């Protein structure tokens, strides 16, 4: 399904949001249900959440989302996400093959382990039409209790029936640069 600016997650996710982004008098991380995404060009992905009081907050930054009520203290926007959103149109999908797989992800060149949640794929923007720029973004629940959104070239997966168990970043892979056409 294609969305413009605002879209749904493949499934809702129970987590926590930093009340600094939702309350006048913040009180740590509070429970929420994350169910939507917002994509403004040049900004981080925005998360749409519902609080226990029933209030909806749109455009909460990824670094404000946590999976533990007391997550690691410091988690900045550039750790939670490498690239800003490319444009307003995207689609979300939870690849069944990747669902729940363990992975390793690079956040500012620091490796972290986590679990795949879903993917957001930008479309119709100035970058996605070029193979060397086209990226899908994996939303990953890190073992340290934080959310990160990383392009596929910053993530490696462990699929126990196919991959080796090293969970290391490969070297020598070539970036796709070609465009093919049948006519």
Short mmCIF file of N, CA and C in Angstrom, two decimals:
data_model
loop_
_atom_site.label_atom_id
_atom_site.label_comp_id
_atom_site.label_asym_id
_atom_site.label_seq_id
_atom_site.Cartn_x
_atom_site.Cartn_y
_atom_site.Cartn_z
N UNK A 1 0.84 -1.17 0.00
CA UNK A 1 0.00 0.00 0.00
C UNK A 1 0.89 1.24 0.00
N UNK A 2 0.57 2.23 -0.80
CA UNK A 2 1.35 3.45 -0.90
C UNK A 2 0.68 4.55 -0.10
N UNK A 3 1.50 5.33 0.56
CA UNK A 3 0.99 6.41 1.38
C UNK A 3 1.61 7.72 0.95
N UNK A 4 0.94 8.80 1.28
CA UNK A 4 1.50 10.12 1.06
C UNK A 4 1.58 10.80 2.41
N UNK A 5 2.76 11.04 2.88
CA UNK A 5 3.07 11.75 4.11
C UNK A 5 2.77 10.96 5.39
N UNK A 6 1.57 10.37 5.49
CA UNK A 6 1.16 9.67 6.70
C UNK A 6 0.77 8.25 6.35
N UNK A 7 1.20 7.26 7.15
CA UNK A 7 0.85 5.88 6.87
C UNK A 7 0.80 5.03 8.13
N UNK A 8 0.33 3.80 7.96
CA UNK A 8 0.22 2.85 9.06
C UNK A 8 1.44 1.95 9.14
N UNK A 9 1.67 1.43 10.34
CA UNK A 9 2.64 0.35 10.50
C UNK A 9 1.95 -0.94 10.06
N UNK A 10 2.73 -1.96 9.71
CA UNK A 10 2.12 -3.25 9.38
C UNK A 10 1.31 -3.83 10.54
N UNK A 11 1.70 -3.50 11.76
CA UNK A 11 0.96 -3.90 12.97
C UNK A 11 1.32 -2.91 14.07
N UNK A 12 0.44 -2.70 15.02
CA UNK A 12 0.75 -1.76 16.10
C UNK A 12 1.79 -2.38 17.05
N UNK A 13 2.51 -1.53 17.75
CA UNK A 13 3.60 -1.97 18.62
C UNK A 13 3.47 -1.28 19.97
N UNK A 14 3.45 -2.07 21.03
CA UNK A 14 3.43 -1.51 22.38
C UNK A 14 4.86 -1.15 22.76
N UNK A 15 5.03 0.09 23.22
CA UNK A 15 6.37 0.56 23.58
C UNK A 15 6.24 1.73 24.55
N UNK A 16 7.25 2.56 24.62
CA UNK A 16 7.27 3.72 25.50
C UNK A 16 7.71 4.94 24.71
N UNK A 17 7.23 6.10 25.15
CA UNK A 17 7.63 7.36 24.53
C UNK A 17 8.18 8.28 25.61
N UNK A 18 9.22 9.01 25.27
CA UNK A 18 9.82 9.99 26.18
C UNK A 18 8.81 11.11 26.38
N UNK A 19 8.33 11.28 27.60
CA UNK A 19 7.29 12.27 27.88
C UNK A 19 7.78 13.71 27.69
N UNK A 20 9.07 13.91 27.46
CA UNK A 20 9.58 15.23 27.10
C UNK A 20 8.91 15.72 25.83
N UNK A 21 8.53 14.78 24.95
CA UNK A 21 7.91 15.12 23.67
C UNK A 21 6.39 15.20 23.73
N UNK A 22 5.80 14.84 24.87
CA UNK A 22 4.34 14.79 24.95
C UNK A 22 3.73 15.57 26.11
N UNK A 23 4.52 15.96 27.08
CA UNK A 23 3.95 16.57 28.29
C UNK A 23 4.66 17.88 28.65
N UNK A 24 3.91 18.77 29.26
CA UNK A 24 4.47 20.03 29.76
C UNK A 24 5.44 19.76 30.90
N UNK A 25 5.08 18.82 31.77
CA UNK A 25 5.94 18.42 32.89
C UNK A 25 6.31 16.96 32.69
N UNK A 26 7.40 16.71 31.97
CA UNK A 26 7.79 15.33 31.63
C UNK A 26 8.04 14.47 32.86
N UNK A 27 7.74 13.17 32.70
CA UNK A 27 7.94 12.22 33.79
C UNK A 27 8.49 10.91 33.23
N UNK A 28 9.65 10.97 32.55
CA UNK A 28 10.29 9.77 32.04
C UNK A 28 9.59 9.19 30.83
N UNK A 29 9.72 7.89 30.67
CA UNK A 29 9.12 7.18 29.55
C UNK A 29 7.77 6.62 29.98
N UNK A 30 6.77 6.84 29.13
CA UNK A 30 5.42 6.41 29.47
C UNK A 30 4.92 5.43 28.40
N UNK A 31 4.01 4.51 28.78
CA UNK A 31 3.50 3.54 27.81
C UNK A 31 2.75 4.20 26.65
N UNK A 32 2.89 3.60 25.49
CA UNK A 32 2.16 4.08 24.31
C UNK A 32 1.96 2.91 23.35
N UNK A 33 1.11 3.13 22.37
CA UNK A 33 0.94 2.20 21.27
C UNK A 33 1.35 2.97 20.02
N UNK A 34 2.36 2.46 19.34
CA UNK A 34 2.87 3.07 18.12
C UNK A 34 2.16 2.41 16.95
N UNK A 35 1.49 3.21 16.11
CA UNK A 35 0.70 2.63 15.03
C UNK A 35 0.87 3.32 13.68
N UNK A 36 1.58 4.44 13.63
CA UNK A 36 1.69 5.15 12.37
C UNK A 36 3.04 5.80 12.15
N UNK A 37 3.28 6.23 10.91
CA UNK A 37 4.51 6.91 10.51
C UNK A 37 4.18 8.18 9.74
N UNK A 38 5.10 9.13 9.81
CA UNK A 38 5.02 10.36 9.05
C UNK A 38 6.35 10.56 8.36
N UNK A 39 6.31 11.00 7.09
CA UNK A 39 7.54 11.22 6.33
C UNK A 39 7.55 12.62 5.73
N UNK A 40 8.31 13.51 6.34
CA UNK A 40 8.56 14.84 5.78
C UNK A 40 9.96 14.85 5.20
N UNK A 41 10.13 15.29 3.96
CA UNK A 41 11.47 15.35 3.38
C UNK A 41 12.42 16.18 4.26
N UNK A 42 13.62 15.64 4.45
CA UNK A 42 14.63 16.35 5.23
C UNK A 42 14.47 16.26 6.73
N UNK A 43 13.56 15.43 7.21
CA UNK A 43 13.35 15.24 8.65
C UNK A 43 13.49 13.76 9.00
N UNK A 44 13.56 13.47 10.29
CA UNK A 44 13.55 12.08 10.73
C UNK A 44 12.14 11.52 10.53
N UNK A 45 12.05 10.18 10.51
CA UNK A 45 10.72 9.56 10.48
C UNK A 45 9.97 10.02 11.72
N UNK A 46 8.70 10.30 11.57
CA UNK A 46 7.87 10.66 12.70
C UNK A 46 6.99 9.48 13.08
N UNK A 47 6.89 9.21 14.36
CA UNK A 47 6.08 8.09 14.85
C UNK A 47 4.75 8.64 15.39
N UNK A 48 3.67 7.96 15.05
CA UNK A 48 2.35 8.33 15.56
C UNK A 48 2.00 7.34 16.66
N UNK A 49 1.72 7.87 17.86
CA UNK A 49 1.47 7.02 19.03
C UNK A 49 0.19 7.44 19.74
N UNK A 50 -0.39 6.47 20.46
CA UNK A 50 -1.51 6.76 21.35
C UNK A 50 -1.03 6.56 22.78
N UNK A 51 -1.34 7.52 23.64
CA UNK A 51 -1.01 7.42 25.06
C UNK A 51 -2.13 6.72 25.81
N UNK A 52 -1.85 6.30 27.04
CA UNK A 52 -2.87 5.61 27.84
C UNK A 52 -4.10 6.48 28.10
N UNK A 53 -3.93 7.79 28.08
CA UNK A 53 -5.07 8.69 28.29
C UNK A 53 -5.92 8.81 27.04
N UNK A 54 -5.50 8.20 25.93
CA UNK A 54 -6.25 8.26 24.68
C UNK A 54 -5.78 9.33 23.72
N UNK A 55 -4.84 10.17 24.15
CA UNK A 55 -4.33 11.23 23.27
C UNK A 55 -3.44 10.64 22.18
N UNK A 56 -3.51 11.24 21.00
CA UNK A 56 -2.70 10.82 19.86
C UNK A 56 -1.62 11.88 19.65
N UNK A 57 -0.40 11.43 19.48
CA UNK A 57 0.71 12.32 19.12
C UNK A 57 1.29 11.86 17.81
N UNK A 58 1.39 12.79 16.87
CA UNK A 58 1.94 12.50 15.55
C UNK A 58 3.31 13.15 15.44
N UNK A 59 4.20 12.49 14.73
CA UNK A 59 5.51 13.03 14.41
C UNK A 59 6.48 13.01 15.59
N UNK A 60 6.33 12.07 16.49
CA UNK A 60 7.29 11.88 17.58
C UNK A 60 8.56 11.29 16.95
N UNK A 61 9.74 11.86 17.20
CA UNK A 61 10.95 11.35 16.55
C UNK A 61 11.33 9.95 17.03
N UNK A 62 11.99 9.21 16.16
CA UNK A 62 12.37 7.82 16.48
C UNK A 62 13.21 7.72 17.74
N UNK A 63 14.04 8.71 18.02
CA UNK A 63 14.89 8.63 19.22
C UNK A 63 14.09 8.84 20.51
N UNK A 64 12.80 9.18 20.41
CA UNK A 64 11.95 9.32 21.59
C UNK A 64 11.20 8.03 21.91
N UNK A 65 11.34 7.01 21.06
CA UNK A 65 10.67 5.73 21.26
C UNK A 65 11.63 4.76 21.95
N UNK A 66 11.10 4.00 22.91
CA UNK A 66 11.91 3.01 23.62
C UNK A 66 11.08 1.75 23.84
N UNK A 67 11.77 0.65 24.10
CA UNK A 67 11.10 -0.62 24.35
C UNK A 67 11.28 -1.07 25.80
N UNK A 68 11.95 -0.27 26.59
CA UNK A 68 12.08 -0.46 28.03
C UNK A 68 11.64 0.83 28.68
N UNK A 69 11.00 0.74 29.83
CA UNK A 69 10.54 1.96 30.50
C UNK A 69 11.71 2.81 30.99
N UNK A 70 12.85 2.17 31.23
CA UNK A 70 14.06 2.90 31.60
C UNK A 70 15.16 2.50 30.63
N UNK A 71 15.16 3.09 29.43
CA UNK A 71 16.16 2.72 28.42
C UNK A 71 17.50 3.40 28.70
N UNK A 72 18.49 3.09 27.86
CA UNK A 72 19.77 3.80 28.00
C UNK A 72 19.47 5.28 27.94
N UNK A 73 20.20 6.04 28.72
CA UNK A 73 19.87 7.46 28.87
C UNK A 73 20.04 8.27 27.59
N UNK A 74 21.16 8.15 26.96
CA UNK A 74 21.42 9.00 25.80
C UNK A 74 21.15 8.24 24.51
N UNK A 75 20.28 8.78 23.68
CA UNK A 75 20.03 8.22 22.35
C UNK A 75 19.59 9.38 21.48
N UNK A 76 20.47 9.81 20.60
CA UNK A 76 20.24 11.00 19.80
C UNK A 76 19.60 10.67 18.46
N UNK A 77 19.11 11.68 17.78
CA UNK A 77 18.46 11.50 16.48
C UNK A 77 19.39 10.83 15.48
N UNK A 78 20.68 11.19 15.48
CA UNK A 78 21.61 10.60 14.51
C UNK A 78 22.05 9.19 14.88
N UNK A 79 21.73 8.73 16.07
CA UNK A 79 21.94 7.33 16.43
C UNK A 79 20.72 6.50 16.05
N UNK A 80 19.56 7.11 16.21
CA UNK A 80 18.32 6.42 15.90
C UNK A 80 18.10 6.30 14.40
N UNK A 81 18.70 7.20 13.62
CA UNK A 81 18.44 7.21 12.18
C UNK A 81 19.64 7.79 11.44
N UNK A 82 20.09 7.11 10.38
CA UNK A 82 21.24 7.58 9.60
C UNK A 82 20.84 8.66 8.61
N UNK A 83 19.77 8.44 7.85
CA UNK A 83 19.36 9.38 6.80
C UNK A 83 17.99 9.96 7.12
N UNK A 84 17.80 11.20 6.73
CA UNK A 84 16.48 11.82 6.81
C UNK A 84 15.56 11.20 5.77
N UNK A 85 14.27 11.47 5.89
CA UNK A 85 13.30 11.00 4.91
C UNK A 85 13.56 11.68 3.58
N UNK A 86 13.38 10.93 2.50
CA UNK A 86 13.64 11.44 1.15
C UNK A 86 12.48 12.27 0.61
N UNK A 87 11.29 11.85 0.90
CA UNK A 87 10.11 12.49 0.32
C UNK A 87 8.89 12.18 1.15
N UNK A 88 7.73 12.49 0.60
CA UNK A 88 6.48 12.30 1.33
C UNK A 88 5.83 10.95 1.09
N UNK A 89 6.20 10.25 0.02
CA UNK A 89 5.54 8.99 -0.29
C UNK A 89 6.39 7.80 0.15
N UNK A 90 5.73 6.83 0.75
CA UNK A 90 6.41 5.62 1.20
C UNK A 90 5.39 4.51 1.36
N UNK A 91 5.90 3.32 1.50
CA UNK A 91 5.05 2.18 1.81
C UNK A 91 5.72 1.42 2.96
N UNK A 92 4.93 0.79 3.79
CA UNK A 92 5.48 -0.03 4.88
C UNK A 92 5.13 -1.49 4.63
N UNK A 93 6.03 -2.34 5.05
CA UNK A 93 5.83 -3.78 4.91
C UNK A 93 6.61 -4.49 6.00
N UNK A 94 6.03 -5.55 6.52
CA UNK A 94 6.78 -6.45 7.39
C UNK A 94 7.09 -7.67 6.52
N UNK A 95 8.33 -7.76 6.08
CA UNK A 95 8.71 -8.91 5.26
C UNK A 95 8.59 -10.16 6.12
N UNK A 96 7.76 -11.10 5.69
CA UNK A 96 7.55 -12.33 6.46
C UNK A 96 8.86 -13.08 6.68
N UNK A 97 9.72 -13.08 5.66
CA UNK A 97 10.99 -13.80 5.77
C UNK A 97 11.89 -13.19 6.85
N UNK A 98 11.80 -11.88 7.05
CA UNK A 98 12.65 -11.19 8.04
C UNK A 98 11.98 -11.05 9.41
N UNK A 99 10.68 -11.30 9.49
CA UNK A 99 9.92 -11.05 10.72
C UNK A 99 10.57 -11.71 11.93
N UNK A 100 10.91 -10.90 12.90
CA UNK A 100 11.47 -11.39 14.16
C UNK A 100 12.91 -11.86 14.10
N UNK A 101 13.59 -11.71 12.94
CA UNK A 101 14.98 -12.17 12.87
C UNK A 101 15.90 -11.29 13.68
N UNK A 102 16.92 -11.93 14.27
CA UNK A 102 17.99 -11.19 14.92
C UNK A 102 18.83 -10.52 13.84
N UNK A 103 19.39 -9.39 14.18
CA UNK A 103 20.22 -8.68 13.23
C UNK A 103 21.28 -7.88 13.97
N UNK A 104 22.23 -7.42 13.20
CA UNK A 104 23.24 -6.48 13.69
C UNK A 104 23.11 -5.24 12.82
N UNK A 105 23.19 -4.09 13.44
CA UNK A 105 22.98 -2.83 12.75
C UNK A 105 24.08 -1.85 13.13
N UNK A 106 24.47 -1.02 12.17
CA UNK A 106 25.46 0.03 12.44
C UNK A 106 24.73 1.34 12.67
N UNK A 107 24.96 1.92 13.84
CA UNK A 107 24.45 3.25 14.17
C UNK A 107 25.68 4.13 14.40
N UNK A 108 25.92 5.06 13.51
CA UNK A 108 27.13 5.89 13.57
C UNK A 108 28.38 5.01 13.65
N UNK A 109 28.41 3.94 12.86
CA UNK A 109 29.51 2.98 12.77
C UNK A 109 29.73 2.15 14.03
N UNK A 110 28.81 2.21 14.97
CA UNK A 110 28.88 1.38 16.18
C UNK A 110 27.88 0.23 16.00
N UNK A 111 28.34 -1.02 16.13
CA UNK A 111 27.43 -2.15 15.94
C UNK A 111 26.55 -2.41 17.17
N UNK A 112 25.28 -2.67 16.92
CA UNK A 112 24.33 -3.05 17.95
C UNK A 112 23.55 -4.25 17.46
N UNK A 113 23.08 -5.08 18.38
CA UNK A 113 22.23 -6.20 18.01
C UNK A 113 20.78 -5.85 18.29
N UNK A 114 19.90 -6.43 17.48
CA UNK A 114 18.49 -6.15 17.64
C UNK A 114 17.63 -7.15 16.91
N UNK A 115 16.36 -6.78 16.74
CA UNK A 115 15.35 -7.62 16.09
C UNK A 115 14.60 -6.78 15.07
N UNK A 116 14.41 -7.35 13.89
CA UNK A 116 13.68 -6.68 12.81
C UNK A 116 12.21 -6.49 13.19
N UNK A 117 11.69 -5.28 12.93
CA UNK A 117 10.28 -4.99 13.15
C UNK A 117 9.52 -4.90 11.82
N UNK A 118 9.95 -4.00 10.94
CA UNK A 118 9.31 -3.81 9.64
C UNK A 118 10.19 -2.91 8.78
N UNK A 119 9.76 -2.68 7.55
CA UNK A 119 10.51 -1.87 6.60
C UNK A 119 9.63 -0.75 6.06
N UNK A 120 10.23 0.41 5.85
CA UNK A 120 9.57 1.51 5.15
C UNK A 120 10.38 1.77 3.88
N UNK A 121 9.69 1.80 2.75
CA UNK A 121 10.34 2.00 1.46
C UNK A 121 9.85 3.30 0.84
N UNK A 122 10.75 4.29 0.72
CA UNK A 122 10.36 5.53 0.05
C UNK A 122 10.11 5.30 -1.44
N UNK A 123 9.18 6.05 -2.01
CA UNK A 123 8.90 5.95 -3.44
C UNK A 123 8.59 7.35 -3.98
N UNK A 124 8.79 7.52 -5.28
CA UNK A 124 8.40 8.76 -5.93
C UNK A 124 9.20 9.99 -5.56
N UNK A 125 10.40 9.81 -5.03
CA UNK A 125 11.23 10.95 -4.65
C UNK A 125 12.43 11.02 -5.58
N UNK A 126 13.24 12.03 -5.43
CA UNK A 126 14.39 12.24 -6.29
C UNK A 126 15.53 11.28 -6.10
N UNK A 127 15.53 10.49 -5.03
CA UNK A 127 16.62 9.56 -4.76
C UNK A 127 16.29 8.13 -5.18
N UNK A 128 15.07 7.70 -4.89
CA UNK A 128 14.72 6.29 -5.04
C UNK A 128 14.78 5.77 -6.47
N UNK A 129 14.74 6.64 -7.47
CA UNK A 129 14.82 6.20 -8.86
C UNK A 129 16.25 5.84 -9.28
N UNK A 130 17.23 6.23 -8.49
CA UNK A 130 18.63 5.97 -8.81
C UNK A 130 19.12 4.78 -8.00
N UNK A 131 19.58 3.71 -8.64
CA UNK A 131 19.97 2.49 -7.93
C UNK A 131 21.00 2.72 -6.82
N UNK A 132 21.95 3.59 -7.05
CA UNK A 132 22.99 3.80 -6.02
C UNK A 132 22.47 4.60 -4.83
N UNK A 133 21.30 5.20 -4.95
CA UNK A 133 20.71 5.97 -3.86
C UNK A 133 19.49 5.29 -3.22
N UNK A 134 18.86 4.38 -3.96
CA UNK A 134 17.62 3.75 -3.50
C UNK A 134 17.88 2.92 -2.24
N UNK A 135 17.11 3.18 -1.22
CA UNK A 135 17.26 2.44 0.03
C UNK A 135 15.89 2.18 0.64
N UNK A 136 15.77 1.04 1.25
CA UNK A 136 14.65 0.78 2.13
C UNK A 136 15.18 0.97 3.55
N UNK A 137 14.30 1.28 4.46
CA UNK A 137 14.72 1.54 5.84
C UNK A 137 14.15 0.47 6.77
N UNK A 138 15.04 -0.22 7.46
CA UNK A 138 14.65 -1.25 8.42
C UNK A 138 14.44 -0.59 9.78
N UNK A 139 13.30 -0.85 10.37
CA UNK A 139 13.02 -0.40 11.73
C UNK A 139 13.39 -1.56 12.64
N UNK A 140 14.32 -1.31 13.54
CA UNK A 140 14.93 -2.35 14.37
C UNK A 140 14.74 -2.04 15.85
N UNK A 141 14.29 -3.04 16.60
CA UNK A 141 14.22 -2.95 18.07
C UNK A 141 15.57 -3.42 18.59
N UNK A 142 16.36 -2.50 19.13
CA UNK A 142 17.69 -2.86 19.63
C UNK A 142 17.60 -3.53 21.00
N UNK A 143 18.56 -4.42 21.26
CA UNK A 143 18.59 -5.11 22.55
C UNK A 143 18.78 -4.15 23.71
N UNK A 144 19.32 -2.96 23.44
CA UNK A 144 19.49 -1.98 24.51
C UNK A 144 18.21 -1.19 24.77
N UNK A 145 17.10 -1.60 24.14
CA UNK A 145 15.80 -1.01 24.43
C UNK A 145 15.45 0.21 23.60
N UNK A 146 16.18 0.47 22.56
CA UNK A 146 15.94 1.63 21.71
C UNK A 146 15.50 1.23 20.31
N UNK A 147 14.96 2.20 19.58
CA UNK A 147 14.57 2.03 18.19
C UNK A 147 15.65 2.64 17.31
N UNK A 148 15.98 1.94 16.23
CA UNK A 148 16.82 2.54 15.20
C UNK A 148 16.20 2.27 13.84
N UNK A 149 16.41 3.22 12.93
CA UNK A 149 15.90 3.14 11.56
C UNK A 149 17.11 3.25 10.65
N UNK A 150 17.46 2.15 10.01
CA UNK A 150 18.70 2.12 9.24
C UNK A 150 18.47 1.61 7.82
N UNK A 151 19.24 2.15 6.87
CA UNK A 151 19.15 1.62 5.51
C UNK A 151 19.65 0.19 5.47
N UNK A 152 19.22 -0.56 4.48
CA UNK A 152 19.56 -1.98 4.41
C UNK A 152 21.06 -2.24 4.35
N UNK A 153 21.85 -1.29 3.86
CA UNK A 153 23.29 -1.50 3.82
C UNK A 153 23.95 -1.31 5.18
N UNK A 154 23.17 -1.01 6.21
CA UNK A 154 23.69 -0.92 7.57
C UNK A 154 23.19 -2.05 8.46
N UNK A 155 22.58 -3.08 7.84
CA UNK A 155 21.98 -4.16 8.61
C UNK A 155 22.38 -5.51 8.02
N UNK A 156 22.72 -6.46 8.88
CA UNK A 156 22.90 -7.86 8.47
C UNK A 156 22.01 -8.71 9.37
N UNK A 157 21.46 -9.79 8.78
CA UNK A 157 20.49 -10.63 9.48
C UNK A 157 21.03 -12.01 9.75
N UNK A 158 20.52 -12.64 10.80
CA UNK A 158 20.82 -14.03 11.10
C UNK A 158 19.56 -14.84 10.83
N UNK A 159 19.64 -15.67 9.80
CA UNK A 159 18.54 -16.58 9.49
C UNK A 159 19.13 -17.97 9.67
N UNK A 160 18.86 -18.59 10.79
CA UNK A 160 19.57 -19.78 11.26
C UNK A 160 19.62 -20.93 10.26
N UNK A 161 18.65 -21.03 9.35
CA UNK A 161 18.68 -22.13 8.38
C UNK A 161 19.46 -21.77 7.11
N UNK A 162 19.95 -20.53 7.02
CA UNK A 162 20.63 -20.13 5.79
C UNK A 162 21.96 -19.40 6.02
N UNK A 163 21.98 -18.42 6.90
CA UNK A 163 23.20 -17.62 7.10
C UNK A 163 24.12 -18.29 8.11
N UNK A 164 25.39 -17.89 8.11
CA UNK A 164 26.26 -18.37 9.17
C UNK A 164 25.91 -17.62 10.45
N UNK A 165 26.43 -18.06 11.56
CA UNK A 165 26.06 -17.46 12.85
C UNK A 165 26.96 -16.31 13.27
N UNK A 166 27.88 -15.90 12.41
CA UNK A 166 28.84 -14.86 12.79
C UNK A 166 28.19 -13.49 12.98
N UNK A 167 27.17 -13.18 12.19
CA UNK A 167 26.51 -11.89 12.23
C UNK A 167 27.53 -10.75 12.12
N UNK A 168 28.32 -10.82 11.04
CA UNK A 168 29.34 -9.81 10.77
C UNK A 168 29.02 -9.11 9.46
N UNK A 169 29.46 -7.87 9.35
CA UNK A 169 29.24 -7.13 8.12
C UNK A 169 30.21 -7.62 7.06
N UNK A 170 29.69 -7.96 5.87
CA UNK A 170 30.55 -8.47 4.81
C UNK A 170 31.38 -7.36 4.17
N UNK A 171 32.47 -7.76 3.55
CA UNK A 171 33.26 -6.79 2.78
C UNK A 171 33.22 -7.22 1.33
N UNK A 172 33.52 -6.30 0.44
CA UNK A 172 33.59 -6.62 -0.97
C UNK A 172 32.28 -6.62 -1.72
N UNK A 173 31.20 -6.20 -1.08
CA UNK A 173 29.93 -6.12 -1.80
C UNK A 173 29.90 -4.85 -2.64
N UNK A 174 29.32 -4.98 -3.81
CA UNK A 174 29.26 -3.86 -4.75
C UNK A 174 27.90 -3.17 -4.65
N UNK A 175 27.93 -1.86 -4.69
CA UNK A 175 26.69 -1.07 -4.69
C UNK A 175 26.04 -1.19 -6.06
N UNK A 176 24.73 -1.38 -6.08
CA UNK A 176 24.02 -1.46 -7.35
C UNK A 176 24.03 -0.09 -8.02
N UNK A 177 24.39 -0.04 -9.29
CA UNK A 177 24.43 1.22 -10.02
C UNK A 177 23.72 1.15 -11.36
N UNK A 178 23.26 -0.03 -11.75
CA UNK A 178 22.68 -0.22 -13.08
C UNK A 178 21.17 -0.11 -13.08
N UNK A 179 20.63 0.33 -14.19
CA UNK A 179 19.19 0.35 -14.42
C UNK A 179 18.96 -0.52 -15.64
N UNK A 180 18.01 -1.45 -15.56
CA UNK A 180 17.72 -2.35 -16.67
C UNK A 180 16.36 -2.02 -17.27
N UNK A 181 16.25 -2.25 -18.56
CA UNK A 181 15.00 -2.03 -19.26
C UNK A 181 14.85 -3.11 -20.34
N UNK A 182 13.63 -3.57 -20.57
CA UNK A 182 13.40 -4.61 -21.56
C UNK A 182 13.24 -4.04 -22.97
N UNK A 183 13.06 -2.73 -23.10
CA UNK A 183 12.93 -2.10 -24.43
C UNK A 183 13.92 -0.98 -24.59
#
